[in-house]
PDB file of C-alpha atoms in Angstrom:
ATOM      1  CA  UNK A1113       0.000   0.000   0.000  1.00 41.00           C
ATOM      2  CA  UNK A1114       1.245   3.493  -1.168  1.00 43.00           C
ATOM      3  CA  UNK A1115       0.473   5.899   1.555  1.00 48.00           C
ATOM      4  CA  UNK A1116       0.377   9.759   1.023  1.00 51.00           C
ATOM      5  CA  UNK A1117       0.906  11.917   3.886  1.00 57.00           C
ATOM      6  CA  UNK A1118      -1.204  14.513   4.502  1.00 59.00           C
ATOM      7  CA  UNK A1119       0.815  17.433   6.450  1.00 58.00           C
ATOM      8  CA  UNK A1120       0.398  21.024   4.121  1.00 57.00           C
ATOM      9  CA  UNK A1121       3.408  22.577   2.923  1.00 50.00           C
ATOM     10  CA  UNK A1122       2.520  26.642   2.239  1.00 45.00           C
ATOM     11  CA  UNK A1123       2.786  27.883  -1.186  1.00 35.00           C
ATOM     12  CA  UNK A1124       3.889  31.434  -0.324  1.00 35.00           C
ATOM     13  CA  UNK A1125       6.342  33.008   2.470  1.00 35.00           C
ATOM     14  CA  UNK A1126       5.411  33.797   5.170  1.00 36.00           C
ATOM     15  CA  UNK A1127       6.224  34.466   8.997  1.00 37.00           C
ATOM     16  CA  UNK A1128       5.382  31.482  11.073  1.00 36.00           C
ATOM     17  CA  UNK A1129       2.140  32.015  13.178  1.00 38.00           C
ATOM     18  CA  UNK A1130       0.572  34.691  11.093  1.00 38.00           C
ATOM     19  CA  UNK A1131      -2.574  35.976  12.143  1.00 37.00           C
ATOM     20  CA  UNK A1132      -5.481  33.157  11.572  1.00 39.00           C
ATOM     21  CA  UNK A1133      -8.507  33.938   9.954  1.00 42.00           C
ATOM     22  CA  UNK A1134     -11.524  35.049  12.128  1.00 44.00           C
ATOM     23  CA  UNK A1135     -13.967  31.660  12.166  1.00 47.00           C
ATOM     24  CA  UNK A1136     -17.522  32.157  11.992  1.00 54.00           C
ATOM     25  CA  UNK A1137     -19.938  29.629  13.693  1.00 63.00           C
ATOM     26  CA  UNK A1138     -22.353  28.191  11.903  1.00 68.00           C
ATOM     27  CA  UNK A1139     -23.405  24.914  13.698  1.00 66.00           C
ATOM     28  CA  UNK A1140     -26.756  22.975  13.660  1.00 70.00           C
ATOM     29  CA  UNK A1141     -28.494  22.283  17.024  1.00 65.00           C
ATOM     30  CA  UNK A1142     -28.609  18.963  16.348  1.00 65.00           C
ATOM     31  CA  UNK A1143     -24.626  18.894  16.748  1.00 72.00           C
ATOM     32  CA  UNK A1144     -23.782  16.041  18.699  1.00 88.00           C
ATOM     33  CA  UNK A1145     -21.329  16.110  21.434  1.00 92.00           C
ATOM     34  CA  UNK A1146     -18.773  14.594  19.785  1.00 94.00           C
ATOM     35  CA  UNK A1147     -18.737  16.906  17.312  1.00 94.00           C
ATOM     36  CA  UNK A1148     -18.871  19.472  20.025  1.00 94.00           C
ATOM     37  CA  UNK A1149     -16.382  17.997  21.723  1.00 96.00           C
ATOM     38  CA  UNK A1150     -14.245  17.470  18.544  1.00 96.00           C
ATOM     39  CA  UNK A1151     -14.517  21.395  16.977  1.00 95.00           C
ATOM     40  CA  UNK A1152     -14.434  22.591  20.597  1.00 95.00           C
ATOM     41  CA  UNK A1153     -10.745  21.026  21.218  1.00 97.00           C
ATOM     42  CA  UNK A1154      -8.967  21.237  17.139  1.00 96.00           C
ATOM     43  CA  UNK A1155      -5.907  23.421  17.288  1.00 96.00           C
ATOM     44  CA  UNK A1156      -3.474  24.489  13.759  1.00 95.00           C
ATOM     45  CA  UNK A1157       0.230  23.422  13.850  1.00 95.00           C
ATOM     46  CA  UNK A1158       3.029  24.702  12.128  1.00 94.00           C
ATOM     47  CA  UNK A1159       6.686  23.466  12.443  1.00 92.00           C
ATOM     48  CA  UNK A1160       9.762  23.729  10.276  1.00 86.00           C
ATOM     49  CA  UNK A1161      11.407  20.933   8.736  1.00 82.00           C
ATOM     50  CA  UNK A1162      15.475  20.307   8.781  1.00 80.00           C
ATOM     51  CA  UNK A1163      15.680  22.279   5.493  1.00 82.00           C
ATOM     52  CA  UNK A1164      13.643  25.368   6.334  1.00 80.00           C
ATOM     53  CA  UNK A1165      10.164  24.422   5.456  1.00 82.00           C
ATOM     54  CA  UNK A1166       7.643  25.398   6.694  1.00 85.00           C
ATOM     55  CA  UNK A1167       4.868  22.469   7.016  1.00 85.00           C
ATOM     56  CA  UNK A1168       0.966  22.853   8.809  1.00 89.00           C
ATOM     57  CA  UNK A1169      -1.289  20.301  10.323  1.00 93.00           C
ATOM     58  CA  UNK A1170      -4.006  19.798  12.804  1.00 95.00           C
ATOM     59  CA  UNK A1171      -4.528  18.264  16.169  1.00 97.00           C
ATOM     60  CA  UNK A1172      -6.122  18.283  19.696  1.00 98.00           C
ATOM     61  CA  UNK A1173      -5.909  19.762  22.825  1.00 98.00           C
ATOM     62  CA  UNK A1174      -5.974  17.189  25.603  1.00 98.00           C
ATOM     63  CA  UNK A1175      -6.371  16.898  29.296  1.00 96.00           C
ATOM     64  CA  UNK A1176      -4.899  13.743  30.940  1.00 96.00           C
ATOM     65  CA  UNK A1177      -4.934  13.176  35.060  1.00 92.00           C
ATOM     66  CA  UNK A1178      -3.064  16.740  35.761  1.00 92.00           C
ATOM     67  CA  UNK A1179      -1.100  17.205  32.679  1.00 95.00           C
ATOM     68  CA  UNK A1180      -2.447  18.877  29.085  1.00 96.00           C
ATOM     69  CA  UNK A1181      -0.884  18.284  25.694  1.00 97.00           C
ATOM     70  CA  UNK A1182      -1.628  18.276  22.421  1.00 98.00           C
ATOM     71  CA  UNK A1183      -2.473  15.405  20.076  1.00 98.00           C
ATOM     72  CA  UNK A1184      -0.961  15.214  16.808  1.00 97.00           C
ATOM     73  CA  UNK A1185       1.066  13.355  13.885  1.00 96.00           C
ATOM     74  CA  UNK A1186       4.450  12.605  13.999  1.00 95.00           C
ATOM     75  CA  UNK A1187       5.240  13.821  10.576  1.00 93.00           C
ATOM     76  CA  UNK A1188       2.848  17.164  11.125  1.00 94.00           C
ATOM     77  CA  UNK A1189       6.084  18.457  13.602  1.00 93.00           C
ATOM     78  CA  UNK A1190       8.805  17.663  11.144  1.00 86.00           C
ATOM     79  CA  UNK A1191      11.688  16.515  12.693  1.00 81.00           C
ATOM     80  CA  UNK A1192      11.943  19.730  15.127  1.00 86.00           C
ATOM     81  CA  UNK A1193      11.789  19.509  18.937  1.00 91.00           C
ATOM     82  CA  UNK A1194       9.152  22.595  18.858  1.00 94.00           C
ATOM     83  CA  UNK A1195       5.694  23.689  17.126  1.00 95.00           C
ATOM     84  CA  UNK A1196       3.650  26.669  16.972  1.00 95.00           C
ATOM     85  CA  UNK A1197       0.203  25.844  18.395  1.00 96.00           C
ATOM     86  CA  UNK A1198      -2.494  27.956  17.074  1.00 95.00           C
ATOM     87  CA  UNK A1199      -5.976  28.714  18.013  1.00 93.00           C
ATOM     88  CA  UNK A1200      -7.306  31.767  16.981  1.00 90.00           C
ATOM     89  CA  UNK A1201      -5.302  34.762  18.198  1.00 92.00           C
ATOM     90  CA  UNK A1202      -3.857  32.320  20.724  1.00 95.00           C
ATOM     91  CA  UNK A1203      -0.207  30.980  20.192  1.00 96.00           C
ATOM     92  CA  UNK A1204       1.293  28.896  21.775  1.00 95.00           C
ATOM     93  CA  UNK A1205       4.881  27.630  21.336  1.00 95.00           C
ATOM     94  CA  UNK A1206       5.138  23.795  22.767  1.00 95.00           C
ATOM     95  CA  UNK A1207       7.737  21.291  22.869  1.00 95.00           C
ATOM     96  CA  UNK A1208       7.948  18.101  21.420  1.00 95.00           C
ATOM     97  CA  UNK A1209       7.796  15.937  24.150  1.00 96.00           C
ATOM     98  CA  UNK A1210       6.841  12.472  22.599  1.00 96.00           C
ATOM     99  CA  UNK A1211       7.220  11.234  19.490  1.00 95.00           C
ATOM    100  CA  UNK A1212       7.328   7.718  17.616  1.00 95.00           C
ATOM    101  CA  UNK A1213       7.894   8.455  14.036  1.00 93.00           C
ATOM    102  CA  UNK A1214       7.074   4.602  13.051  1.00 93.00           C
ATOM    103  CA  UNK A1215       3.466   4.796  14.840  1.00 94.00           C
ATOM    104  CA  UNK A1216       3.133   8.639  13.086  1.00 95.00           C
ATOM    105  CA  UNK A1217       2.314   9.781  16.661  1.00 97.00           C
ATOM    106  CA  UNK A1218       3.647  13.330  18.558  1.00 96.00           C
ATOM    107  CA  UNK A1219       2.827  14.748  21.670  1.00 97.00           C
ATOM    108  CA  UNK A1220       3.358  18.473  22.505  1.00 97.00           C
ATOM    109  CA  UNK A1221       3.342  19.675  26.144  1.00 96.00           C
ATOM    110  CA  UNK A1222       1.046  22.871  26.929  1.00 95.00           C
ATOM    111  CA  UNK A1223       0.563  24.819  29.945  1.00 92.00           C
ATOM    112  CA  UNK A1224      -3.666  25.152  28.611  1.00 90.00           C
ATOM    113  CA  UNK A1225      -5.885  26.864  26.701  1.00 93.00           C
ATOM    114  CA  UNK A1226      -7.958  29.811  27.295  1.00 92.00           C
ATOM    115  CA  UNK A1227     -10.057  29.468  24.003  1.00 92.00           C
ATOM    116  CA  UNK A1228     -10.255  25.516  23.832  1.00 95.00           C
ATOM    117  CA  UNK A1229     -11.754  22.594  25.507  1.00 96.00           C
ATOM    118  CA  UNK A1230      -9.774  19.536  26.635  1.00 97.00           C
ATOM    119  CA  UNK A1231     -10.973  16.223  25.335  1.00 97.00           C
ATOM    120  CA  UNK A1232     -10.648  14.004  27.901  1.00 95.00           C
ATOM    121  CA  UNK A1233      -8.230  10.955  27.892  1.00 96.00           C
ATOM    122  CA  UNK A1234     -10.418   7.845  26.986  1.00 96.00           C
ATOM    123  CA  UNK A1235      -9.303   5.825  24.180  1.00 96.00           C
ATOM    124  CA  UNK A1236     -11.632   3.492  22.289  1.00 95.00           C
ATOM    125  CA  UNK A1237     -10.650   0.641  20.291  1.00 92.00           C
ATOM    126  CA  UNK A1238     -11.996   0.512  16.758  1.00 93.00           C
ATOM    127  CA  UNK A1239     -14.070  -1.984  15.356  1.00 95.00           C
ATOM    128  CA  UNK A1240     -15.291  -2.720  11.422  1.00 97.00           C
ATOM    129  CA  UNK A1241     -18.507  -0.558  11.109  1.00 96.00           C
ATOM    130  CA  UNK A1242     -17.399   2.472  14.401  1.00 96.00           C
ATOM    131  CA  UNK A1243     -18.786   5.705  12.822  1.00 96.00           C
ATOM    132  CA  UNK A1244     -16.065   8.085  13.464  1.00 97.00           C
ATOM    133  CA  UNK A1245     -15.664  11.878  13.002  1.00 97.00           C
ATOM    134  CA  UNK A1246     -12.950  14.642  13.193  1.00 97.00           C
ATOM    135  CA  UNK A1247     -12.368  18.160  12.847  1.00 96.00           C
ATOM    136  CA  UNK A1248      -9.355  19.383  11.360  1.00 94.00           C
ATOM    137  CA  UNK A1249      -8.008  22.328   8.720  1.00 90.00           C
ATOM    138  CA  UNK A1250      -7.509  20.882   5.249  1.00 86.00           C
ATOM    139  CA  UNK A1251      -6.513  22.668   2.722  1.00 76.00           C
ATOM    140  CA  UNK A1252      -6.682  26.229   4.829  1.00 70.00           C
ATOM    141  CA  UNK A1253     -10.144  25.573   5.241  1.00 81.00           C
ATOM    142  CA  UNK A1254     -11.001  26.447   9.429  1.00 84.00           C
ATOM    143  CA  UNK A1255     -12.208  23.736  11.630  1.00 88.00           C
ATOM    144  CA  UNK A1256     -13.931  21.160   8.796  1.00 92.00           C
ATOM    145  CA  UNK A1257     -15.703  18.653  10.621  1.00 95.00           C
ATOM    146  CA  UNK A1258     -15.829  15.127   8.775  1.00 95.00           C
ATOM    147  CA  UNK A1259     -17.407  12.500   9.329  1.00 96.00           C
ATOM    148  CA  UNK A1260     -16.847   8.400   8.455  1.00 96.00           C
ATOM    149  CA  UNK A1261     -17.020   5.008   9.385  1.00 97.00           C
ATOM    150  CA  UNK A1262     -14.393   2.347  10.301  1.00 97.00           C
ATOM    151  CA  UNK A1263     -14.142  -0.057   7.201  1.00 96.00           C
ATOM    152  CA  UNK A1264     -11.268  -2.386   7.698  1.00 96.00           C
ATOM    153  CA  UNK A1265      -7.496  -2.638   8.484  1.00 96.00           C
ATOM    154  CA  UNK A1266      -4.126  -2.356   6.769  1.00 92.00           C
ATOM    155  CA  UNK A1267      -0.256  -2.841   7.986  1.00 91.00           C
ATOM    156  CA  UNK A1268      -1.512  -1.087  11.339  1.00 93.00           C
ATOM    157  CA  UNK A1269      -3.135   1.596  10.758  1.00 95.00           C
ATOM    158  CA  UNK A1270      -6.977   1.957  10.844  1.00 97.00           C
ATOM    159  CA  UNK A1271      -9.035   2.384   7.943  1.00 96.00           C
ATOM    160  CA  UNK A1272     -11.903   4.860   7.508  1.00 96.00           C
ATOM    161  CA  UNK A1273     -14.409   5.298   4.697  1.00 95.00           C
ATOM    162  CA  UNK A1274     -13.958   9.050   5.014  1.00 94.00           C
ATOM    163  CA  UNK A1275     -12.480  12.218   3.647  1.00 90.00           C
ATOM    164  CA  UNK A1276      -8.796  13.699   4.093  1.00 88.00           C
ATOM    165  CA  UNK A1277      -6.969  16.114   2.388  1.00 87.00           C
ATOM    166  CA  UNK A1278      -3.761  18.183   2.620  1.00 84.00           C
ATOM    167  CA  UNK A1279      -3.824  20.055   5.942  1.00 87.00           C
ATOM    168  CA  UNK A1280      -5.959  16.792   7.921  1.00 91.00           C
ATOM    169  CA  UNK A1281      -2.937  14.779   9.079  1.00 93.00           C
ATOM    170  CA  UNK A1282      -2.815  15.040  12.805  1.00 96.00           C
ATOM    171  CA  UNK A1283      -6.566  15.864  13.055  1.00 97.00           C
ATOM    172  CA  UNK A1284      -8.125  13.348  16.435  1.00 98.00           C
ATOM    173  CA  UNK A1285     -10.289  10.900  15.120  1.00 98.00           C
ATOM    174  CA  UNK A1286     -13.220  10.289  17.671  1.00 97.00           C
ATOM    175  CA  UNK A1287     -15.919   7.923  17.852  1.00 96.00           C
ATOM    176  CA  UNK A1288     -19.245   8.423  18.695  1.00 94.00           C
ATOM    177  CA  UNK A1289     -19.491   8.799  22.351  1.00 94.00           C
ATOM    178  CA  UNK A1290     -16.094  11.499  21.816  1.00 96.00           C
ATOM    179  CA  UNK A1291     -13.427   8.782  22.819  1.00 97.00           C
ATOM    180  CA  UNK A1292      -9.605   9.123  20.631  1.00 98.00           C
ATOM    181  CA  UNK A1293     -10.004   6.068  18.335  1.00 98.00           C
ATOM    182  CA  UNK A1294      -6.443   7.700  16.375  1.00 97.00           C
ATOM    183  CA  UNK A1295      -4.474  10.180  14.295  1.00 97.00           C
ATOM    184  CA  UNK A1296      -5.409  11.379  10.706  1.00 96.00           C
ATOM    185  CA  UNK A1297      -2.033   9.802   8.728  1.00 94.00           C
ATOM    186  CA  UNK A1298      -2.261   9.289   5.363  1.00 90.00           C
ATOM    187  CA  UNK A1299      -4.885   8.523   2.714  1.00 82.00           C
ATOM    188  CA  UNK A1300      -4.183   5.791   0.064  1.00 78.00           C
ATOM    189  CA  UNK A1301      -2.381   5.946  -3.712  1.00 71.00           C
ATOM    190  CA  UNK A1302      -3.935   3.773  -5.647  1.00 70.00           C
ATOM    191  CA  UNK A1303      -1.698   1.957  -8.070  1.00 66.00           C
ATOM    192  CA  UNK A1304      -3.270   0.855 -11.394  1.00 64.00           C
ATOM    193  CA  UNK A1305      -0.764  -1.250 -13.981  1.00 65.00           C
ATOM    194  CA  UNK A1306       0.403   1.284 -17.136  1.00 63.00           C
ATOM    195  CA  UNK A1307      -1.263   4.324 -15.328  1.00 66.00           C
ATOM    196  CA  UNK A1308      -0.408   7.467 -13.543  1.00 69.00           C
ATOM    197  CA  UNK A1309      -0.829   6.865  -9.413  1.00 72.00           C
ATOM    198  CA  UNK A1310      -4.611   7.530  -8.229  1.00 69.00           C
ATOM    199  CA  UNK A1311      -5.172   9.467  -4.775  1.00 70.00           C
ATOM    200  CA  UNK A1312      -7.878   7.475  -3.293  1.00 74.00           C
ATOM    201  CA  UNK A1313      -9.233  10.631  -0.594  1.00 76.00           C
ATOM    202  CA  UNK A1314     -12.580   8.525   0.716  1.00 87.00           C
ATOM    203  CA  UNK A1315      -9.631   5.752   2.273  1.00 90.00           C
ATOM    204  CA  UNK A1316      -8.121   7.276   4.879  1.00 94.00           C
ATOM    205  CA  UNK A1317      -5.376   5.953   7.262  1.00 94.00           C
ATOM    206  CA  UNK A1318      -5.341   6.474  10.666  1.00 97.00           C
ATOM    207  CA  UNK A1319      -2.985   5.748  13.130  1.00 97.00           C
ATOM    208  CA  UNK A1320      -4.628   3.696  16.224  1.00 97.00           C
ATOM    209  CA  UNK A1321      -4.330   5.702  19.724  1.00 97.00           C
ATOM    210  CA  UNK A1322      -3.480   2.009  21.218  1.00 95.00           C
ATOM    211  CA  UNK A1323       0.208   2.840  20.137  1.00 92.00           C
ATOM    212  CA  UNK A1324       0.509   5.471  23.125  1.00 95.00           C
ATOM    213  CA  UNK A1325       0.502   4.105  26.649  1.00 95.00           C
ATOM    214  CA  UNK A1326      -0.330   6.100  29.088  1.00 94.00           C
ATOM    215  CA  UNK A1327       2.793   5.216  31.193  1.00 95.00           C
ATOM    216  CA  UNK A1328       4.835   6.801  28.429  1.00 94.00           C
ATOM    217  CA  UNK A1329       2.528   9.868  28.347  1.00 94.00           C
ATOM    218  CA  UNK A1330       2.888  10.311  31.838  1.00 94.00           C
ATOM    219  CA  UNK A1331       6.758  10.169  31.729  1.00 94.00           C
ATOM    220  CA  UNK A1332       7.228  12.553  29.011  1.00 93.00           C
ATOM    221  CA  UNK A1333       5.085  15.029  30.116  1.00 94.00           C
ATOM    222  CA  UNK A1334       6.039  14.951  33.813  1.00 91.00           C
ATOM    223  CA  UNK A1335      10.162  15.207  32.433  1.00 82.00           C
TER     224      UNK A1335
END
């Protein structure tokens, strides 16, 4: 399987943490409280790679015991030891304080949020037919919620009949009842004989929250 990763590289210059758009609110009543839960807690990352790039993603703010972090892909902070965490007006620059590159898993430490709510640690272990969601910022687009449903899996990761796109990787993947199933990865290149490579963006690959144990968690962030 040919995985694409799905961490945005900017097109133009720019000064890292430039002001973010202002987000307007337009949610249905009916919004569950996963989705709530999910939109309430989605942060923006930026990092810079070993050359100089600049490179975006998405992710969580979580509460765990005593300690809050932030959820995210391992490839969404580079290969730096720190991120810019955005949320609005509010920036916040965070250390790298857990990462396993083979798993596609970071953790950055974070004092909290004034303008986000936690999700609370509960993990949930996914099964064939889970109806998932996540919000995240594809493409620039601010705080896309997306919806999907677990359909099989593949050399570890999780696969989701969803949606991803450039700017997802590192988005929290929920279930229903708001518990972290994983980690927005990669979708799939599909490979068909004499033809040009085929992004496949409605099979999505997520990285299962299984890989990170809490004993870990609690080490890094308490070092």
């Amino acid at each position: 399987i040919l995985l694409l990763f799905l961490g945005c590289t900017p097109t133009q210059g720019g000064a890292i943490g430039e002001a973010a758009e202002q987000t307007f609110e337009y949610v249905s009543r009916n919004i569950s409280s996963a989705s709530e839960s999910s939109r309430g807690s989605t942060v923006k990352i930026y990092a810079y790679t070993r050359n100089g790039t600049q490179v975006s993603g998405s992710g969580a703010y979580v509460k765990y015991k005593n300690h809050h972090f932030v959820l995210t892909a391992a490839h969404v902070v580079a290969d730096g030891t720190t991120a810019l965490v955005v949320s609005g007006d509010e920036k916040i620059i965070s250390d790298v304080v857990y990462i396993d590159a083979l798993a596609d898993i970071a953790v950055l430490r974070v004092e909290g949020f004034f303008t986000r709510k936690p999700l609370h640690w509960s993990k949930s272990k996914a099964r064939v037919g889970t109806r998932t969601l996540y919000t995240g910022f594809p493409n620039r687009f601010d705080h896309l919620t997306i919806h999907g449903i677990v359909s099989g899996f593949k050399d570890g990761y999780i696969v989701l009949h969803s949606y991803a796109w450039s700017g997802s990787s590192g988005s929290v993947v929920l279930d229903e009842r708001g518990r972290i199933v994983g980690i927005v990865s990669a979708i799939d290149v599909g490979i068909v004989p004499g033809l040009f490579p085929q992004l496949i963006e409605d099979i999505v690959l997520v990285s299962p929250i299984h890989s990170l144990k809490e004993e870990d968690l609690i080490r890094c962030l308490s070092s």
